[in-house]
Amino acid sequence: MTKNSMNKAFNSLLPLALRYIGIFCLLFIPGKVFAQESQPTPHVYPEDFVTDYLADCRELAIAEGLLPEDADILCQCTIDKFQAQYSFEEYEQLSQEAKEEVGYDCFDELLFEDEETSG
């Protein structure tokens, strides 16, 4: 096959390839964009509550033996999870057991992350 015939073959296939790429973009990319837009946004708790929560949580976590940087990660994880799952009013109604469950989940994530970085 000569270079000229290869160029002709490529040029004849190019519109077909572009058509398939265009169809793919029309069918699949908007779904990805819409899926991202439909994700729930976290609830925003009062700023003073979040500040106090993080300070109290950090103090308690350090008293329980966590390093300060790990305490910060743990406490940020818990407030992020609460805000993602519950309105402020719902959070205030949560049982201590439900709040502790979120803490355990975040502690497991922190522990797993530490094992990955040290191993």
MMTF fields as JSON, N, C-alpha, C and O atoms, coordinates in Angstrom:
{
  "mmtfVersion": "1.0.0",
  "mmtfProducer": "UNKNOWN",
  "numBonds": 475,
  "numAtoms": 476,
  "numGroups": 119,
  "numChains": 1,
  "numModels": 1,
  "chainsPerModel": [1],
  "groupsPerChain": [119],
  "chainIdList": ["A"],
  "bondAtomList": [4, 2, 8, 6, 12, 10, 16, 14, 20, 18, 24, 22, 28, 26, 32, 30, 36, 34, 40, 38, 44, 42, 48, 46, 52, 50, 56, 54, 60, 58, 64, 62, 68, 66, 72, 70, 76, 74, 80, 78, 84, 82, 88, 86, 92, 90, 96, 94, 100, 98, 104, 102, 108, 106, 112, 110, 116, 114, 120, 118, 124, 122, 128, 126, 132, 130, 136, 134, 140, 138, 144, 142, 148, 146, 152, 150, 156, 154, 160, 158, 164, 162, 168, 166, 172, 170, 176, 174, 180, 178, 184, 182, 188, 186, 192, 190, 196, 194, 200, 198, 204, 202, 208, 206, 212, 210, 216, 214, 220, 218, 224, 222, 228, 226, 232, 230, 236, 234, 240, 238, 244, 242, 248, 246, 252, 250, 256, 254, 260, 258, 264, 262, 268, 266, 272, 270, 276, 274, 280, 278, 284, 282, 288, 286, 292, 290, 296, 294, 300, 298, 304, 302, 308, 306, 312, 310, 316, 314, 320, 318, 324, 322, 328, 326, 332, 330, 336, 334, 340, 338, 344, 342, 348, 346, 352, 350, 356, 354, 360, 358, 364, 362, 368, 366, 372, 370, 376, 374, 380, 378, 384, 382, 388, 386, 392, 390, 396, 394, 400, 398, 404, 402, 408, 406, 412, 410, 416, 414, 420, 418, 424, 422, 428, 426, 432, 430, 436, 434, 440, 438, 444, 442, 448, 446, 452, 450, 456, 454, 460, 458, 464, 462, 468, 466, 472, 470],
  "bondOrderList": [1, 1, 1, 1, 1, 1, 1, 1, 1, 1, 1, 1, 1, 1, 1, 1, 1, 1, 1, 1, 1, 1, 1, 1, 1, 1, 1, 1, 1, 1, 1, 1, 1, 1, 1, 1, 1, 1, 1, 1, 1, 1, 1, 1, 1, 1, 1, 1, 1, 1, 1, 1, 1, 1, 1, 1, 1, 1, 1, 1, 1, 1, 1, 1, 1, 1, 1, 1, 1, 1, 1, 1, 1, 1, 1, 1, 1, 1, 1, 1, 1, 1, 1, 1, 1, 1, 1, 1, 1, 1, 1, 1, 1, 1, 1, 1, 1, 1, 1, 1, 1, 1, 1, 1, 1, 1, 1, 1, 1, 1, 1, 1, 1, 1, 1, 1, 1, 1],
  "groupList": [{"groupName": "MET", "atomNameList": ["N", "CA", "C", "O"], "elementList": ["N", "C", "C", "O"], "formalChargeList": [0, 0, 0, 0], "bondAtomList": [1, 0, 2, 1, 3, 2], "bondOrderList": [1, 1, 2], "singleLetterCode": "M", "chemCompType": "L-PEPTIDE LINKING"}, {"groupName": "THR", "atomNameList": ["N", "CA", "C", "O"], "elementList": ["N", "C", "C", "O"], "formalChargeList": [0, 0, 0, 0], "bondAtomList": [1, 0, 2, 1, 3, 2], "bondOrderList": [1, 1, 2], "singleLetterCode": "T", "chemCompType": "L-PEPTIDE LINKING"}, {"groupName": "LYS", "atomNameList": ["N", "CA", "C", "O"], "elementList": ["N", "C", "C", "O"], "formalChargeList": [0, 0, 0, 0], "bondAtomList": [1, 0, 2, 1, 3, 2], "bondOrderList": [1, 1, 2], "singleLetterCode": "K", "chemCompType": "L-PEPTIDE LINKING"}, {"groupName": "ASN", "atomNameList": ["N", "CA", "C", "O"], "elementList": ["N", "C", "C", "O"], "formalChargeList": [0, 0, 0, 0], "bondAtomList": [1, 0, 2, 1, 3, 2], "bondOrderList": [1, 1, 2], "singleLetterCode": "N", "chemCompType": "L-PEPTIDE LINKING"}, {"groupName": "SER", "atomNameList": ["N", "CA", "C", "O"], "elementList": ["N", "C", "C", "O"], "formalChargeList": [0, 0, 0, 0], "bondAtomList": [1, 0, 2, 1, 3, 2], "bondOrderList": [1, 1, 2], "singleLetterCode": "S", "chemCompType": "L-PEPTIDE LINKING"}, {"groupName": "ALA", "atomNameList": ["N", "CA", "C", "O"], "elementList": ["N", "C", "C", "O"], "formalChargeList": [0, 0, 0, 0], "bondAtomList": [1, 0, 2, 1, 3, 2], "bondOrderList": [1, 1, 2], "singleLetterCode": "A", "chemCompType": "L-PEPTIDE LINKING"}, {"groupName": "PHE", "atomNameList": ["N", "CA", "C", "O"], "elementList": ["N", "C", "C", "O"], "formalChargeList": [0, 0, 0, 0], "bondAtomList": [1, 0, 2, 1, 3, 2], "bondOrderList": [1, 1, 2], "singleLetterCode": "F", "chemCompType": "L-PEPTIDE LINKING"}, {"groupName": "LEU", "atomNameList": ["N", "CA", "C", "O"], "elementList": ["N", "C", "C", "O"], "formalChargeList": [0, 0, 0, 0], "bondAtomList": [1, 0, 2, 1, 3, 2], "bondOrderList": [1, 1, 2], "singleLetterCode": "L", "chemCompType": "L-PEPTIDE LINKING"}, {"groupName": "PRO", "atomNameList": ["N", "CA", "C", "O"], "elementList": ["N", "C", "C", "O"], "formalChargeList": [0, 0, 0, 0], "bondAtomList": [1, 0, 2, 1, 3, 2], "bondOrderList": [1, 1, 2], "singleLetterCode": "P", "chemCompType": "L-PEPTIDE LINKING"}, {"groupName": "ARG", "atomNameList": ["N", "CA", "C", "O"], "elementList": ["N", "C", "C", "O"], "formalChargeList": [0, 0, 0, 0], "bondAtomList": [1, 0, 2, 1, 3, 2], "bondOrderList": [1, 1, 2], "singleLetterCode": "R", "chemCompType": "L-PEPTIDE LINKING"}, {"groupName": "TYR", "atomNameList": ["N", "CA", "C", "O"], "elementList": ["N", "C", "C", "O"], "formalChargeList": [0, 0, 0, 0], "bondAtomList": [1, 0, 2, 1, 3, 2], "bondOrderList": [1, 1, 2], "singleLetterCode": "Y", "chemCompType": "L-PEPTIDE LINKING"}, {"groupName": "ILE", "atomNameList": ["N", "CA", "C", "O"], "elementList": ["N", "C", "C", "O"], "formalChargeList": [0, 0, 0, 0], "bondAtomList": [1, 0, 2, 1, 3, 2], "bondOrderList": [1, 1, 2], "singleLetterCode": "I", "chemCompType": "L-PEPTIDE LINKING"}, {"groupName": "GLY", "atomNameList": ["N", "CA", "C", "O"], "elementList": ["N", "C", "C", "O"], "formalChargeList": [0, 0, 0, 0], "bondAtomList": [1, 0, 2, 1, 3, 2], "bondOrderList": [1, 1, 2], "singleLetterCode": "G", "chemCompType": "PEPTIDE LINKING"}, {"groupName": "CYS", "atomNameList": ["N", "CA", "C", "O"], "elementList": ["N", "C", "C", "O"], "formalChargeList": [0, 0, 0, 0], "bondAtomList": [1, 0, 2, 1, 3, 2], "bondOrderList": [1, 1, 2], "singleLetterCode": "C", "chemCompType": "L-PEPTIDE LINKING"}, {"groupName": "VAL", "atomNameList": ["N", "CA", "C", "O"], "elementList": ["N", "C", "C", "O"], "formalChargeList": [0, 0, 0, 0], "bondAtomList": [1, 0, 2, 1, 3, 2], "bondOrderList": [1, 1, 2], "singleLetterCode": "V", "chemCompType": "L-PEPTIDE LINKING"}, {"groupName": "GLN", "atomNameList": ["N", "CA", "C", "O"], "elementList": ["N", "C", "C", "O"], "formalChargeList": [0, 0, 0, 0], "bondAtomList": [1, 0, 2, 1, 3, 2], "bondOrderList": [1, 1, 2], "singleLetterCode": "Q", "chemCompType": "L-PEPTIDE LINKING"}, {"groupName": "GLU", "atomNameList": ["N", "CA", "C", "O"], "elementList": ["N", "C", "C", "O"], "formalChargeList": [0, 0, 0, 0], "bondAtomList": [1, 0, 2, 1, 3, 2], "bondOrderList": [1, 1, 2], "singleLetterCode": "E", "chemCompType": "L-PEPTIDE LINKING"}, {"groupName": "HIS", "atomNameList": ["N", "CA", "C", "O"], "elementList": ["N", "C", "C", "O"], "formalChargeList": [0, 0, 0, 0], "bondAtomList": [1, 0, 2, 1, 3, 2], "bondOrderList": [1, 1, 2], "singleLetterCode": "H", "chemCompType": "L-PEPTIDE LINKING"}, {"groupName": "ASP", "atomNameList": ["N", "CA", "C", "O"], "elementList": ["N", "C", "C", "O"], "formalChargeList": [0, 0, 0, 0], "bondAtomList": [1, 0, 2, 1, 3, 2], "bondOrderList": [1, 1, 2], "singleLetterCode": "D", "chemCompType": "L-PEPTIDE LINKING"}],
  "groupTypeList": [0, 1, 2, 3, 4, 0, 3, 2, 5, 6, 3, 4, 7, 7, 8, 7, 5, 7, 9, 10, 11, 12, 11, 6, 13, 7, 7, 6, 11, 8, 12, 2, 14, 6, 5, 15, 16, 4, 15, 8, 1, 8, 17, 14, 10, 8, 16, 18, 6, 14, 1, 18, 10, 7, 5, 18, 13, 9, 16, 7, 5, 11, 5, 16, 12, 7, 7, 8, 16, 18, 5, 18, 11, 7, 13, 15, 13, 1, 11, 18, 2, 6, 15, 5, 15, 10, 4, 6, 16, 16, 10, 16, 15, 7, 4, 15, 16, 5, 2, 16, 16, 14, 12, 10, 18, 13, 6, 18, 16, 7, 7, 6, 16, 18, 16, 16, 1, 4, 12],
  "groupIdList": [1, 2, 3, 4, 5, 6, 7, 8, 9, 10, 11, 12, 13, 14, 15, 16, 17, 18, 19, 20, 21, 22, 23, 24, 25, 26, 27, 28, 29, 30, 31, 32, 33, 34, 35, 36, 37, 38, 39, 40, 41, 42, 43, 44, 45, 46, 47, 48, 49, 50, 51, 52, 53, 54, 55, 56, 57, 58, 59, 60, 61, 62, 63, 64, 65, 66, 67, 68, 69, 70, 71, 72, 73, 74, 75, 76, 77, 78, 79, 80, 81, 82, 83, 84, 85, 86, 87, 88, 89, 90, 91, 92, 93, 94, 95, 96, 97, 98, 99, 100, 101, 102, 103, 104, 105, 106, 107, 108, 109, 110, 111, 112, 113, 114, 115, 116, 117, 118, 119],
  "secStructList": [7, 7, 2, 2, 2, 2, 2, 2, 2, 2, 2, 2, 2, 2, 2, 2, 2, 2, 2, 2, 2, 2, 2, 2, 2, 2, 2, 2, 2, 2, 2, 2, 2, 2, 2, 2, 2, 6, 1, 7, 7, 7, 7, 7, 7, 7, 2, 2, 2, 2, 2, 2, 2, 2, 2, 2, 2, 2, 2, 2, 2, 2, 2, 6, 6, 7, 7, 2, 2, 2, 2, 2, 2, 2, 2, 2, 2, 2, 2, 2, 2, 2, 2, 2, 2, 7, 7, 2, 2, 2, 2, 2, 2, 7, 7, 2, 2, 2, 2, 2, 2, 2, 2, 2, 2, 2, 2, 2, 2, 2, 2, 2, 2, 2, 2, 2, 2, 2, 7],
  "xCoordList": [0.854, 0.0, 0.902, 1.822, 0.619, 1.434, 0.986, -0.09, 1.845, 1.535, 0.271, -0.535, 0.101, -1.068, -2.345, -3.364, -2.305, -3.501, -3.809, -4.972, -2.768, -2.991, -3.667, -4.566, -3.235, -3.862, -5.327, -6.175, -5.634, -7.023, -7.866, -8.994, -7.317, -8.056, -8.295, -9.389, -7.265, -7.402, -8.439, -9.297, -8.361, -9.3, -10.735, -11.673, -10.917, -12.281, -12.83, -14.043, -11.96, -12.401, -12.551, -13.267, -11.895, -11.92, -13.332, -13.678, -14.167, -15.524, -16.321, -17.087, -16.143, -16.84, -16.375, -17.194, -15.072, -14.536, -15.038, -15.415, -15.043, -15.529, -17.009, -17.447, -17.775, -19.199, -19.386, -20.214, -18.614, -18.729, -18.275, -18.875, -17.226, -16.772, -17.847, -18.111, -18.468, -19.539, -20.723, -21.285, -21.107, -22.218, -21.863, -22.686, -20.641, -20.199, -20.316, -20.83, -19.833, -19.881, -21.316, -21.613, -22.2, -23.598, -24.289, -25.142, -23.921, -24.597, -24.047, -24.813, -22.747, -22.153, -21.666, -21.804, -21.12, -20.565, -21.642, -21.436, -22.786, -23.795, -24.239, -24.508, -24.324, -24.697, -23.709, -24.1, -22.435, -21.41, -21.556, -21.447, -21.798, -21.941, -23.168, -23.102, -24.294, -25.51, -25.371, -25.895, -24.678, -24.486, -23.691, -23.969, -22.703, -21.915, -22.738, -22.597, -23.59, -24.389, -25.467, -25.907, -25.898, -26.996, -26.538, -27.368, -25.228, -24.758, -25.197, -25.135, -25.638, -26.092, -24.939, -23.819, -25.237, -24.22, -24.298, -25.379, -23.158, -23.179, -23.974, -24.065, -24.535, -25.218, -24.149, -23.054, -24.468, -23.517, -23.975, -25.064, -23.128, -23.433, -22.935, -22.055, -23.485, -23.016, -21.503, -20.962, -20.847, -19.386, -18.87, -17.875, -19.542, -19.079, -19.231, -18.413, -20.287, -20.457, -19.31, -18.725, -18.989, -17.927, -16.589, -15.835, -16.304, -15.052, -14.973, -13.952, -16.045, -16.072, -15.993, -15.291, -16.719, -16.72, -15.302, -14.835, -14.62, -13.273, -12.305, -11.464, -12.421, -11.537, -11.798, -10.858, -13.067, -13.415, -13.019, -12.48, -13.291, -12.962, -11.453, -10.99, -10.694, -9.231, -8.704, -7.853, -9.214, -8.779, -9.052, -8.198, -10.243, -10.612, -9.757, -9.304, -9.54, -8.762, -7.315, -6.73, -6.739, -5.367, -5.315, -4.372, -6.325, -6.389, -6.495, -6.052, -7.089, -7.214, -5.947, -5.871, -4.947, -3.668, -3.315, -2.268, -4.156, -3.82, -2.813, -2.801, -1.976, -1.085, -1.929, -2.995, -1.478, -2.279, -2.686, -3.823, -1.763, -2.115, -3.16, -4.03, -3.083, -4.097, -5.434, -6.492, -5.384, -6.616, -7.31, -8.533, -6.531, -7.112, -7.789, -8.89, -7.121, -7.683, -8.967, -9.973, -8.932, -10.097, -11.28, -12.396, -11.036, -12.127, -12.696, -13.908, -11.83, -12.318, -13.15, -14.178, -12.708, -13.463, -14.863, -15.844, -14.961, -16.277, -17.211, -18.378, -16.726, -17.62, -18.013, -19.141, -17.094, -17.424, -18.517, -19.448, -18.402, -19.421, -20.769, -21.81, -20.75, -22.009, -22.673, -23.875, -21.897, -22.473, -22.937, -23.874, -22.292, -22.699, -24.001, -24.781, -24.233, -25.366, -26.555, -27.689, -26.32, -27.389, -27.466, -26.447, -28.677, -28.842, -28.412, -28.257, -28.221, -27.802, -28.853, -28.522, -30.118, -31.206, -31.198, -31.425, -30.937, -30.857, -29.658, -29.746, -28.547, -27.354, -27.652, -27.261, -28.341, -28.646, -29.524, -29.507, -30.288, -31.173, -30.511, -31.096, -29.298, -28.629, -28.305, -27.981, -28.401, -28.004, -26.482, -25.779, -25.995, -24.548, -23.971, -22.859, -24.722, -24.268, -24.067, -23.076, -24.996, -24.879, -23.676, -22.971, -23.444, -22.291, -20.99, -20.032, -20.96, -19.759, -19.483, -18.326, -20.537, -20.367, -19.613, -18.736, -19.956, -19.24, -17.781, -16.877, -17.555, -16.187, -15.391, -14.22, -16.024, -15.342, -15.014, -13.933, -15.954, -15.711, -14.495, -13.631, -14.44, -13.312, -12.012, -10.957, -12.082, -10.883, -10.368, -9.16, -11.285, -10.877, -10.204, -9.194, -10.757, -10.154, -8.76, -7.832, -8.609, -7.316, -6.322, -5.172, -6.745, -5.889, -5.463, -4.293, -6.408, -6.117, -5.146, -4.229, -5.337, -4.445, -3.036, -2.059, -2.922, -1.61, -0.913, 0.303, -1.665, -1.077, -0.559, 0.486, -1.28, -0.844, 0.441, 1.331, 0.548, 1.728, 2.941, 4.077, 2.712, 3.851, 4.261, 5.37, 3.38, 3.652, 4.136, 4.413],
  "yCoordList": [-1.166, 0.0, 1.231, 1.349, 2.129, 3.336, 4.351, 4.249, 5.334, 6.383, 7.135, 7.508, 7.355, 8.072, 7.273, 7.846, 5.971, 5.154, 5.034, 4.923, 5.055, 5.029, 6.318, 6.291, 7.436, 8.714, 8.728, 9.225, 8.183, 8.136, 7.26, 7.614, 6.124, 5.229, 5.904, 5.83, 6.558, 7.265, 8.367, 8.51, 9.144, 10.25, 9.764, 10.459, 8.592, 8.077, 7.523, 7.528, 7.05, 6.518, 7.599, 7.402, 8.72, 9.779, 10.275, 10.384, 10.581, 11.044, 9.996, 10.342, 8.729, 7.664, 7.6, 7.459, 7.702, 7.674, 8.869, 8.729, 10.033, 11.231, 11.102, 11.56, 10.484, 10.287, 9.402, 9.7, 8.311, 7.424, 8.114, 7.929, 8.899, 9.648, 10.631, 10.776, 11.305, 12.25, 11.56, 12.075, 10.402, 9.651, 9.226, 9.332, 8.749, 8.356, 9.531, 9.389, 10.687, 11.87, 12.252, 12.609, 12.18, 12.54, 11.564, 11.959, 10.301, 9.286, 9.151, 8.971, 9.235, 8.874, 10.039, 9.998, 11.038, 12.132, 12.908, 13.205, 13.261, 13.978, 13.2, 13.802, 11.884, 11.08, 11.242, 11.308, 11.307, 11.51, 12.888, 13.029, 13.895, 15.258, 15.348, 15.907, 14.798, 14.863, 14.056, 14.454, 12.933, 12.119, 12.89, 12.8, 13.645, 14.423, 15.553, 15.866, 16.165, 17.276, 16.818, 17.597, 15.564, 15.106, 14.59, 14.22, 14.561, 14.104, 15.099, 16.311, 14.581, 15.502, 16.34, 15.858, 17.584, 18.449, 18.314, 18.118, 18.417, 18.279, 19.399, 20.514, 19.073, 20.089, 20.975, 20.512, 22.23, 23.159, 23.45, 23.979, 23.096, 23.345, 24.74, 25.284, 25.313, 26.639, 26.624, 25.69, 27.673, 27.741, 27.617, 26.935, 28.273, 28.196, 26.786, 26.344, 26.075, 24.689, 23.829, 23.047, 23.973, 23.163, 23.441, 22.515, 24.706, 25.072, 24.436, 23.852, 24.548, 23.95, 22.427, 21.799, 21.837, 20.387, 19.885, 18.944, 20.527, 20.088, 20.236, 19.366, 21.324, 21.534, 20.488, 19.905, 20.25, 19.261, 17.852, 17.081, 17.529, 16.207, 15.984, 14.921, 16.983, 16.889, 16.648, 15.786, 17.408, 17.278, 15.865, 15.257, 15.355, 14.017, 12.946, 12.003, 13.098, 12.106, 12.061, 10.984, 13.22, 13.26, 12.635, 11.914, 12.911, 12.312, 10.79, 10.08, 10.295, 8.845, 8.232, 7.017, 9.075, 8.546, 8.789, 8.329, 9.498, 9.779, 10.916, 11.816, 10.861, 11.979, 13.165, 12.962, 14.386, 15.552, 15.557, 15.898, 15.181, 15.186, 14.111, 14.329, 12.963, 11.923, 12.35, 12.054, 13.038, 13.543, 14.527, 14.499, 15.397, 16.361, 15.649, 16.019, 14.625, 13.865, 13.161, 13.212, 12.511, 11.793, 12.738, 12.441, 13.854, 14.786, 15.418, 15.605, 15.747, 16.306, 15.268, 15.598, 14.026, 12.946, 12.839, 12.728, 12.873, 12.7, 13.856, 13.628, 15.088, 16.212, 16.201, 16.554, 15.799, 15.695, 14.655, 14.887, 13.511, 12.464, 12.912, 12.663, 13.564, 14.057, 15.045, 14.958, 15.98, 16.991, 16.386, 16.892, 15.315, 14.663, 13.88, 13.745, 13.366, 12.467, 13.104, 12.67, 14.12, 14.631, 16.155, 16.843, 16.66, 18.094, 18.374, 17.448, 19.638, 19.978, 19.525, 19.033, 19.696, 19.282, 17.766, 17.28, 17.027, 15.564, 15.157, 14.232, 15.853, 15.551, 15.716, 14.881, 16.791, 17.048, 15.958, 15.763, 15.249, 14.192, 12.81, 11.849, 12.707, 11.406, 10.897, 11.663, 9.605, 8.989, 8.999, 9.118, 8.876, 8.809, 7.602, 7.66, 6.524, 5.313, 5.571, 5.124, 6.286, 6.6, 7.505, 7.335, 8.459, 9.35, 8.564, 8.795, 7.643, 6.839, 5.937, 5.68, 5.456, 4.596, 5.334, 4.761, 6.599, 7.41, 7.559, 7.484, 7.769, 7.869, 6.598, 6.656, 5.45, 4.174, 4.008, 3.537, 4.398, 4.312, 5.146, 4.69, 6.367, 7.247, 6.717, 6.816, 6.16, 5.596, 4.428, 4.287, 3.585, 2.477, 2.996, 2.444, 4.057, 4.65, 5.177, 4.981, 5.838, 6.382, 5.254, 5.344, 4.209, 3.066, 2.395, 2.051, 2.206, 1.577, 2.444, 1.921, 3.761, 4.682, 4.614, 4.603, 4.568, 4.471, 3.165, 3.15, 2.068, 0.776, 0.806, 0.222, 1.486, 1.572, 2.377, 2.003, 3.469, 4.322, 3.731, 4.013, 2.914, 2.332, 0.979, 0.51, 0.35, -1.002, -0.989, -2.046],
  "zCoordList": [0.0, 0.0, 0.0, 0.809, -0.911, -1.009, 0.015, 0.605, 0.208, 1.176, 0.77, 1.623, -0.527, -1.031, -0.785, -0.399, -1.001, -0.776, 0.715, 1.103, 1.552, 2.997, 3.452, 4.293, 2.9, 3.239, 2.824, 3.565, 1.64, 1.172, 2.099, 2.441, 2.498, 3.393, 4.739, 5.298, 5.247, 6.527, 6.416, 7.286, 5.346, 5.165, 4.984, 5.373, 4.404, 4.239, 5.555, 5.767, 6.432, 7.717, 8.782, 9.764, 8.603, 9.598, 9.899, 11.076, 8.905, 9.243, 10.024, 10.924, 9.685, 10.393, 11.849, 12.757, 12.069, 13.429, 14.224, 15.387, 13.609, 14.298, 14.64, 15.696, 13.756, 14.024, 15.255, 16.115, 15.341, 16.501, 17.788, 18.846, 17.687, 18.86, 19.293, 20.486, 18.337, 18.659, 19.314, 20.281, 18.799, 19.389, 20.809, 21.718, 20.997, 22.335, 23.302, 24.412, 22.866, 23.737, 24.072, 25.212, 23.095, 23.337, 24.281, 25.075, 24.193, 24.996, 26.41, 27.357, 26.559, 27.838, 28.687, 29.91, 28.1, 28.896, 29.639, 30.816, 29.034, 29.834, 31.061, 32.1, 30.969, 32.128, 33.262, 34.427, 32.93, 33.956, 34.588, 35.806, 33.773, 34.294, 35.185, 36.28, 34.721, 35.517, 36.795, 37.836, 36.736, 37.937, 38.979, 40.174, 38.523, 39.469, 40.061, 41.243, 39.263, 39.758, 40.731, 41.576, 40.622, 41.458, 42.824, 43.654, 43.063, 44.364, 45.433, 45.227, 46.568, 47.614, 48.146, 48.316, 48.4, 48.987, 50.496, 51.052, 51.157, 52.613, 53.269, 52.754, 54.397, 55.197, 55.815, 56.133, 55.979, 56.583, 58.002, 58.224, 58.953, 60.355, 60.732, 60.066, 61.781, 62.215, 62.467, 63.06, 62.005, 62.087, 63.52, 63.767, 64.458, 65.848, 66.409, 67.216, 65.979, 66.414, 65.892, 66.641, 64.6, 63.996, 64.687, 64.984, 64.938, 65.613, 66.995, 67.357, 67.762, 69.103, 69.035, 69.828, 68.082, 67.926, 67.657, 68.299, 66.696, 66.341, 67.519, 67.742, 68.265, 69.423, 70.504, 71.045, 70.816, 71.847, 71.422, 72.216, 70.173, 69.641, 69.684, 70.097, 69.26, 69.25, 70.668, 70.887, 71.605, 72.999, 73.523, 74.169, 73.24, 73.691, 73.011, 73.659, 71.7, 70.959, 71.442, 71.554, 71.727, 72.246, 73.636, 73.963, 74.451, 75.792, 75.709, 76.611, 74.614, 74.42, 73.821, 73.643, 73.509, 73.048, 71.596, 71.141, 70.85, 69.457, 69.376, 70.216, 68.361, 68.078, 67.608, 67.028, 67.846, 67.449, 65.974, 65.649, 65.078, 63.653, 63.335, 62.492, 63.994, 63.802, 64.4, 63.844, 65.525, 66.141, 65.205, 65.068, 64.561, 63.619, 62.451, 62.043, 61.919, 60.796, 61.223, 60.515, 62.37, 62.882, 63.08, 62.654, 63.717, 64.028, 62.762, 62.652, 61.808, 60.547, 59.803, 59.211, 59.834, 59.199, 59.794, 59.057, 61.111, 61.736, 61.409, 61.09, 61.479, 61.189, 59.712, 59.37, 58.84, 57.414, 57.185, 56.414, 57.854, 57.703, 58.263, 57.655, 59.404, 59.965, 59.014, 58.765, 58.485, 57.596, 56.276, 55.658, 55.842, 54.602, 54.781, 53.839, 55.99, 56.209, 56.909, 56.71, 57.721, 58.582, 58.545, 58.491, 58.575, 58.799, 60.237, 61.032, 60.568, 61.929, 62.937, 64.016, 62.575, 63.463, 63.664, 64.771, 62.59, 62.705, 63.563, 64.37, 63.379, 64.178, 65.667, 66.482, 66.009, 67.415, 68.025, 69.24, 67.201, 67.681, 67.695, 68.195, 67.15, 67.095, 68.493, 69.4, 68.633, 69.902, 70.01, 69.007, 71.207, 71.424, 70.691, 70.165, 70.66, 69.974, 68.483, 67.906, 67.859, 66.433, 66.174, 65.179, 67.063, 66.92, 67.071, 66.333, 68.021, 68.231, 67.038, 66.705, 66.396, 65.225, 64.118, 63.472, 63.904, 62.915, 63.341, 62.509, 64.622, 65.133, 64.893, 64.519, 65.109, 64.863, 63.38, 63.027, 62.515, 61.071, 60.679, 59.931, 61.191, 60.87, 61.464, 60.838, 62.657, 63.277, 62.443, 62.252, 61.942, 61.079, 59.815, 59.377, 59.226, 58.03, 58.344, 57.56, 59.471, 59.884, 60.116, 59.685, 60.781, 61.058, 59.763, 59.595, 58.842, 57.559, 56.764, 56.132, 56.79, 56.081, 56.659, 55.909, 57.983, 58.625, 58.263, 58.071, 58.168, 57.807, 56.379, 56.09, 55.469, 54.078, 53.952, 53.188, 54.686, 54.572, 55.277, 54.895, 56.304, 57.021, 56.458, 56.717, 55.692, 55.201, 53.842, 53.275]
}
